[in-house]
Amino acid sequence: MGKAYNYVPERFHDFVHKQKIFFVGTANLHAEGHINISPKGHDSFVLINKNKCAYIDLTGSGSETAAHLMQKGNGRITIMFCSFDGAPNILRLFGKGTIYLPQNAPKSLLSHFPQDMVDDRGFRSIVSIDIHRVSSSCGYAVPLYEYKEDRQGLRNFFKKKTKKWVEEFRVKRNSYSIDGCPSVGLHQQSIKRNNIEAYDGNGYVLGRVKGSKPAEVKSDVKANLTKGAYSLLKNGGEVVSSYKPPVHRTQSALPDILVSSIALVIPIALYLILPL
């Protein structure tokens, strides 16, 4: 039976630290915005105390979590742990998240993580979370899996790249969410934010340093983007962190009544006019 708490009970601390994977859920504030769920691994998560946790976020091809946490009035985040071996259990940590870039992360926060994670070339931010609700549930429907090892492909990939290359990659892939909300790619040390513009990336909003010809927004791509992201591209990359949902106008019921009446009258008229 599920239970709820306003902190992480001590009996769950070992369970959290033993998990090899955790899931992160965030969402755009707007009704038409997307919800994102990301799996995370490596030795990147720390439970600092019963109401605070954090994890190191490595560079990837998207940056939805950071965009949602940076959105004004947002910050909502949920961390979920599942037991894939031993006794079944699901643990969710609900809280408010804050993004710290490598250049402004407090040393006191960095000290909680293994040094190899802090030194990782792909280290792009720390997500710090103030926990206000914790819930546990049975997890009886979660299948059993045997842990083999962490994949090293991502860390090895960025290990071979220069700092400049990594920053340019973040500008391209991590400047905007799929809804067009600003994200961490706009905050690189060697590239000024006002020199970055958005462009169409076949269903994604990508970033680049200004100077090249703006990309045309194709109609098929437009259909796959939210109105906020399309508006951002159409306006030449102007940064917009939010957009207004479309106005749904209330239609009069009269046209529907007329259609129904006509549909009823025509068969009766034909019956009276046409010979049997």
Tab-separated table of C-alpha atoms in Angstrom:
chain	number	residue	atom	x	y	z
A	1	MET	CA	0.000	0.000	0.000
A	2	GLY	CA	1.323	3.438	-0.970
A	3	LYS	CA	2.469	5.912	1.673
A	4	ALA	CA	3.281	9.613	1.512
A	5	TYR	CA	5.787	11.710	3.474
A	6	ASN	CA	7.080	15.285	3.456
A	7	TYR	CA	10.697	14.068	3.558
A	8	VAL	CA	12.735	10.998	2.563
A	9	PRO	CA	12.538	8.522	5.463
A	10	GLU	CA	15.923	7.143	6.528
A	11	ARG	CA	14.929	3.582	5.679
A	12	PHE	CA	14.826	4.568	1.979
A	13	HIS	CA	18.288	6.157	1.864
A	14	ASP	CA	20.146	2.915	1.120
A	15	PHE	CA	17.543	1.986	-1.487
A	16	VAL	CA	18.100	5.296	-3.291
A	17	HIS	CA	21.892	5.037	-3.268
A	18	LYS	CA	21.859	1.476	-4.588
A	19	GLN	CA	19.810	2.266	-7.679
A	20	LYS	CA	21.665	2.276	-11.002
A	21	ILE	CA	18.991	4.209	-12.863
A	22	PHE	CA	16.480	6.924	-12.017
A	23	PHE	CA	13.868	8.778	-14.032
A	24	VAL	CA	13.304	12.540	-14.203
A	25	GLY	CA	9.923	14.068	-15.072
A	26	THR	CA	9.231	17.741	-15.859
A	27	ALA	CA	6.682	19.671	-17.912
A	28	ASN	CA	6.139	22.954	-19.684
A	29	LEU	CA	3.707	25.160	-17.767
A	30	HIS	CA	1.433	25.719	-20.736
A	31	ALA	CA	-1.403	23.415	-21.675
A	32	GLU	CA	-0.008	22.736	-25.147
A	33	GLY	CA	3.560	22.300	-23.900
A	34	HIS	CA	5.224	18.918	-23.774
A	35	ILE	CA	5.900	16.664	-20.786
A	36	ASN	CA	9.376	15.146	-20.656
A	37	ILE	CA	10.710	11.996	-18.976
A	38	SER	CA	14.437	11.232	-18.993
A	39	PRO	CA	16.302	8.172	-17.690
A	40	LYS	CA	19.606	8.872	-15.918
A	41	GLY	CA	22.504	6.662	-14.918
A	42	HIS	CA	26.153	6.681	-13.783
A	43	ASP	CA	27.135	7.800	-10.301
A	44	SER	CA	25.368	11.121	-10.786
A	45	PHE	CA	22.687	11.277	-8.050
A	46	VAL	CA	23.165	12.277	-4.433
A	47	LEU	CA	20.674	12.462	-1.582
A	48	ILE	CA	22.084	15.365	0.424
A	49	ASN	CA	19.586	15.220	3.272
A	50	LYS	CA	15.996	14.168	3.858
A	51	ASN	CA	14.643	17.192	1.943
A	52	LYS	CA	17.327	17.858	-0.628
A	53	CYS	CA	18.887	15.932	-3.499
A	54	ALA	CA	20.827	16.742	-6.653
A	55	TYR	CA	22.265	15.144	-9.746
A	56	ILE	CA	24.874	15.998	-12.344
A	57	ASP	CA	23.332	16.396	-15.774
A	58	LEU	CA	25.555	15.312	-18.653
A	59	THR	CA	25.371	16.872	-22.115
A	60	GLY	CA	22.939	15.188	-24.497
A	61	SER	CA	21.036	15.834	-27.707
A	62	GLY	CA	18.201	17.662	-25.939
A	63	SER	CA	17.682	19.867	-22.886
A	64	GLU	CA	14.027	19.680	-21.884
A	65	THR	CA	14.511	19.315	-18.116
A	66	ALA	CA	16.620	22.453	-17.810
A	67	ALA	CA	14.243	24.463	-20.009
A	68	HIS	CA	11.283	23.538	-17.806
A	69	LEU	CA	13.129	24.306	-14.571
A	70	MET	CA	14.329	27.661	-15.951
A	71	GLN	CA	10.825	28.634	-17.062
A	72	LYS	CA	9.443	31.511	-14.971
A	73	GLY	CA	7.014	30.211	-12.347
A	74	ASN	CA	7.849	26.579	-13.066
A	75	GLY	CA	10.602	24.500	-11.422
A	76	ARG	CA	8.388	21.425	-10.894
A	77	ILE	CA	10.261	18.137	-11.026
A	78	THR	CA	9.755	14.515	-9.991
A	79	ILE	CA	12.467	11.889	-9.517
A	80	MET	CA	11.396	8.243	-9.648
A	81	PHE	CA	13.333	5.187	-8.496
A	82	CYS	CA	12.212	1.619	-9.273
A	83	SER	CA	13.488	-1.601	-7.765
A	84	PHE	CA	14.416	-3.923	-10.638
A	85	ASP	CA	15.847	-6.613	-8.350
A	86	GLY	CA	15.123	-7.784	-4.811
A	87	ALA	CA	12.031	-6.525	-3.007
A	88	PRO	CA	9.656	-4.472	-5.208
A	89	ASN	CA	9.446	-0.766	-4.528
A	90	ILE	CA	8.778	2.523	-6.297
A	91	LEU	CA	9.866	5.800	-4.731
A	92	ARG	CA	8.964	9.238	-6.067
A	93	LEU	CA	10.551	12.493	-4.922
A	94	PHE	CA	8.497	15.601	-5.732
A	95	GLY	CA	10.113	19.001	-5.525
A	96	LYS	CA	11.271	22.274	-6.996
A	97	GLY	CA	14.444	22.217	-9.045
A	98	THR	CA	17.193	24.764	-9.621
A	99	ILE	CA	19.778	24.650	-12.425
A	100	TYR	CA	23.431	25.404	-11.629
A	101	LEU	CA	25.841	25.747	-14.539
A	102	PRO	CA	29.386	24.426	-14.035
A	103	GLN	CA	30.778	27.957	-13.811
A	104	ASN	CA	28.463	28.997	-10.965
A	105	ALA	CA	27.854	25.766	-9.056
A	106	PRO	CA	28.663	26.237	-5.341
A	107	LYS	CA	31.693	24.285	-4.148
A	108	SER	CA	29.615	22.964	-1.279
A	109	LEU	CA	27.278	21.365	-3.830
A	110	LEU	CA	30.073	20.053	-6.059
A	111	SER	CA	31.700	18.379	-3.055
A	112	HIS	CA	28.869	15.816	-2.849
A	113	PHE	CA	29.755	14.279	-6.223
A	114	PRO	CA	32.577	11.940	-7.307
A	115	GLN	CA	35.447	13.933	-8.780
A	116	ASP	CA	35.353	12.044	-12.074
A	117	MET	CA	31.759	13.240	-12.613
A	118	VAL	CA	32.695	16.846	-11.812
A	119	ASP	CA	35.652	16.636	-14.220
A	120	ASP	CA	33.625	15.021	-17.005
A	121	ARG	CA	33.859	17.002	-20.262
A	122	GLY	CA	30.128	16.516	-20.762
A	123	PHE	CA	29.146	18.008	-17.369
A	124	ARG	CA	26.677	20.775	-18.308
A	125	SER	CA	24.732	21.466	-15.115
A	126	ILE	CA	23.705	20.371	-11.641
A	127	VAL	CA	20.020	19.961	-10.943
A	128	SER	CA	19.415	20.739	-7.260
A	129	ILE	CA	16.012	19.770	-5.849
A	130	ASP	CA	14.178	20.867	-2.715
A	131	ILE	CA	11.913	17.929	-1.850
A	132	HIS	CA	8.449	18.655	-0.431
A	133	ARG	CA	6.695	15.317	-0.982
A	134	VAL	CA	7.794	11.683	-1.117
A	135	SER	CA	5.602	8.728	-2.020
A	136	SER	CA	6.287	4.999	-2.001
A	137	SER	CA	4.279	2.303	-3.755
A	138	CYS	CA	4.465	-1.460	-4.196
A	139	GLY	CA	6.084	-1.849	-7.613
A	140	TYR	CA	4.616	-5.336	-8.039
A	141	ALA	CA	4.105	-4.774	-11.772
A	142	VAL	CA	7.719	-3.709	-12.408
A	143	PRO	CA	9.679	-6.537	-14.086
A	144	LEU	CA	12.907	-8.008	-12.714
A	145	TYR	CA	16.135	-7.002	-14.462
A	146	GLU	CA	19.745	-7.836	-13.758
A	147	TYR	CA	22.201	-4.932	-13.800
A	148	LYS	CA	25.228	-5.546	-15.999
A	149	GLU	CA	27.209	-2.303	-16.262
A	150	ASP	CA	26.951	1.402	-17.098
A	151	ARG	CA	27.212	2.354	-20.753
A	152	GLN	CA	30.337	4.444	-21.317
A	153	GLY	CA	29.499	5.669	-24.825
A	154	LEU	CA	28.334	9.163	-23.832
A	155	ARG	CA	31.245	9.895	-21.505
A	156	ASN	CA	33.803	8.485	-23.949
A	157	PHE	CA	32.313	10.538	-26.790
A	158	PHE	CA	32.733	13.878	-25.016
A	159	LYS	CA	36.097	12.895	-23.537
A	160	LYS	CA	37.527	13.063	-27.076
A	161	LYS	CA	36.121	16.530	-27.794
A	162	THR	CA	37.589	19.954	-27.067
A	163	LYS	CA	35.865	22.380	-24.704
A	164	LYS	CA	35.103	24.654	-27.685
A	165	TRP	CA	33.470	21.797	-29.601
A	166	VAL	CA	31.321	20.857	-26.609
A	167	GLU	CA	30.149	24.460	-26.112
A	168	GLU	CA	29.215	24.747	-29.801
A	169	PHE	CA	27.349	21.448	-29.552
A	170	ARG	CA	25.387	22.753	-26.565
A	171	VAL	CA	24.532	25.945	-28.425
A	172	LYS	CA	23.126	23.859	-31.261
A	173	ARG	CA	21.319	21.122	-29.339
A	174	ASN	CA	20.684	22.599	-25.873
A	175	SER	CA	19.653	26.240	-26.439
A	176	TYR	CA	15.916	25.622	-26.742
A	177	SER	CA	13.359	23.024	-25.787
A	178	ILE	CA	11.064	21.487	-28.387
A	179	ASP	CA	8.495	24.093	-27.288
A	180	GLY	CA	10.940	26.937	-27.936
A	181	CYS	CA	11.723	27.653	-24.276
A	182	PRO	CA	15.281	28.872	-23.537
A	183	SER	CA	17.639	26.324	-22.010
A	184	VAL	CA	21.238	25.909	-20.846
A	185	GLY	CA	22.806	26.112	-24.303
A	186	LEU	CA	22.268	29.866	-24.230
A	187	HIS	CA	24.642	30.176	-21.251
A	188	GLN	CA	28.054	29.086	-22.521
A	189	GLN	CA	31.141	30.809	-21.142
A	190	SER	CA	32.724	31.645	-24.512
A	191	ILE	CA	29.559	32.368	-26.542
A	192	LYS	CA	27.352	35.325	-25.669
A	193	ARG	CA	23.639	34.637	-25.424
A	194	ASN	CA	22.637	37.596	-27.607
A	195	ASN	CA	24.762	36.147	-30.434
A	196	ILE	CA	22.679	32.953	-30.554
A	197	GLU	CA	19.607	32.560	-32.745
A	198	ALA	CA	17.107	29.762	-33.214
A	199	TYR	CA	16.514	27.853	-36.427
A	200	ASP	CA	14.409	24.996	-37.718
A	201	GLY	CA	15.917	21.568	-37.091
A	202	ASN	CA	13.317	19.232	-38.607
A	203	GLY	CA	10.986	19.064	-35.628
A	204	TYR	CA	13.455	20.551	-33.140
A	205	VAL	CA	14.393	24.126	-32.317
A	206	LEU	CA	18.162	24.353	-32.705
A	207	GLY	CA	20.536	27.207	-31.917
A	208	ARG	CA	23.484	28.723	-33.770
A	209	VAL	CA	25.719	31.764	-33.663
A	210	LYS	CA	24.200	34.583	-35.722
A	211	GLY	CA	25.584	35.371	-39.152
A	212	SER	CA	24.358	32.640	-41.434
A	213	LYS	CA	21.172	32.769	-43.508
A	214	PRO	CA	18.037	32.080	-41.421
A	215	ALA	CA	16.536	28.692	-42.186
A	216	GLU	CA	13.071	28.516	-43.704
A	217	VAL	CA	10.372	26.871	-41.630
A	218	LYS	CA	8.916	24.076	-43.749
A	219	SER	CA	5.199	23.371	-43.583
A	220	ASP	CA	5.639	19.737	-42.526
A	221	VAL	CA	7.951	20.805	-39.727
A	222	LYS	CA	5.528	23.517	-38.652
A	223	ALA	CA	2.903	20.840	-38.085
A	224	ASN	CA	5.209	19.019	-35.657
A	225	LEU	CA	6.095	22.069	-33.560
A	226	THR	CA	4.075	23.736	-30.850
A	227	LYS	CA	2.826	27.243	-31.609
A	228	GLY	CA	5.439	28.749	-29.293
A	229	ALA	CA	8.338	27.051	-31.064
A	230	TYR	CA	7.020	27.930	-34.522
A	231	SER	CA	6.499	31.547	-33.481
A	232	LEU	CA	10.091	31.671	-32.242
A	233	LEU	CA	11.424	30.432	-35.589
A	234	LYS	CA	9.128	32.628	-37.648
A	235	ASN	CA	10.285	35.711	-35.735
A	236	GLY	CA	13.914	35.047	-36.601
A	237	GLY	CA	14.941	33.414	-33.383
A	238	GLU	CA	13.586	35.934	-30.902
A	239	VAL	CA	13.766	34.247	-27.511
A	240	VAL	CA	10.316	33.525	-26.100
A	241	SER	CA	9.989	31.511	-22.911
A	242	SER	CA	6.234	31.185	-23.120
A	243	TYR	CA	3.363	31.457	-25.537
A	244	LYS	CA	-0.379	31.978	-25.318
A	245	PRO	CA	-2.595	28.988	-26.078
A	246	PRO	CA	-5.030	29.567	-28.970
A	247	VAL	CA	-8.318	31.230	-28.134
A	248	HIS	CA	-11.203	28.801	-28.506
A	249	ARG	CA	-14.179	30.909	-29.535
A	250	THR	CA	-17.627	29.836	-28.372
A	251	GLN	CA	-19.735	29.109	-31.425
A	252	SER	CA	-23.473	29.703	-31.609
A	253	ALA	CA	-25.647	26.627	-31.474
A	254	LEU	CA	-27.861	28.045	-34.294
A	255	PRO	CA	-25.854	26.618	-37.250
A	256	ASP	CA	-26.007	23.137	-35.708
A	257	ILE	CA	-29.770	23.464	-35.267
A	258	LEU	CA	-30.208	24.543	-38.910
A	259	VAL	CA	-28.167	21.589	-40.174
A	260	SER	CA	-30.194	19.163	-38.063
A	261	SER	CA	-33.481	20.698	-39.242
A	262	ILE	CA	-32.506	20.541	-42.919
A	263	ALA	CA	-31.400	16.939	-42.541
A	264	LEU	CA	-34.826	16.114	-41.101
A	265	VAL	CA	-36.924	18.126	-43.597
A	266	ILE	CA	-35.320	16.876	-46.851
A	267	PRO	CA	-36.357	13.196	-46.464
A	268	ILE	CA	-39.921	14.222	-45.532
A	269	ALA	CA	-40.178	16.564	-48.559
A	270	LEU	CA	-38.886	13.895	-50.925
A	271	TYR	CA	-41.420	11.416	-49.512
A	272	LEU	CA	-44.312	13.850	-50.166
A	273	ILE	CA	-43.214	14.939	-53.638
A	274	LEU	CA	-41.926	11.779	-55.281
A	275	PRO	CA	-44.495	9.194	-56.385
A	276	LEU	CA	-44.465	5.851	-54.658
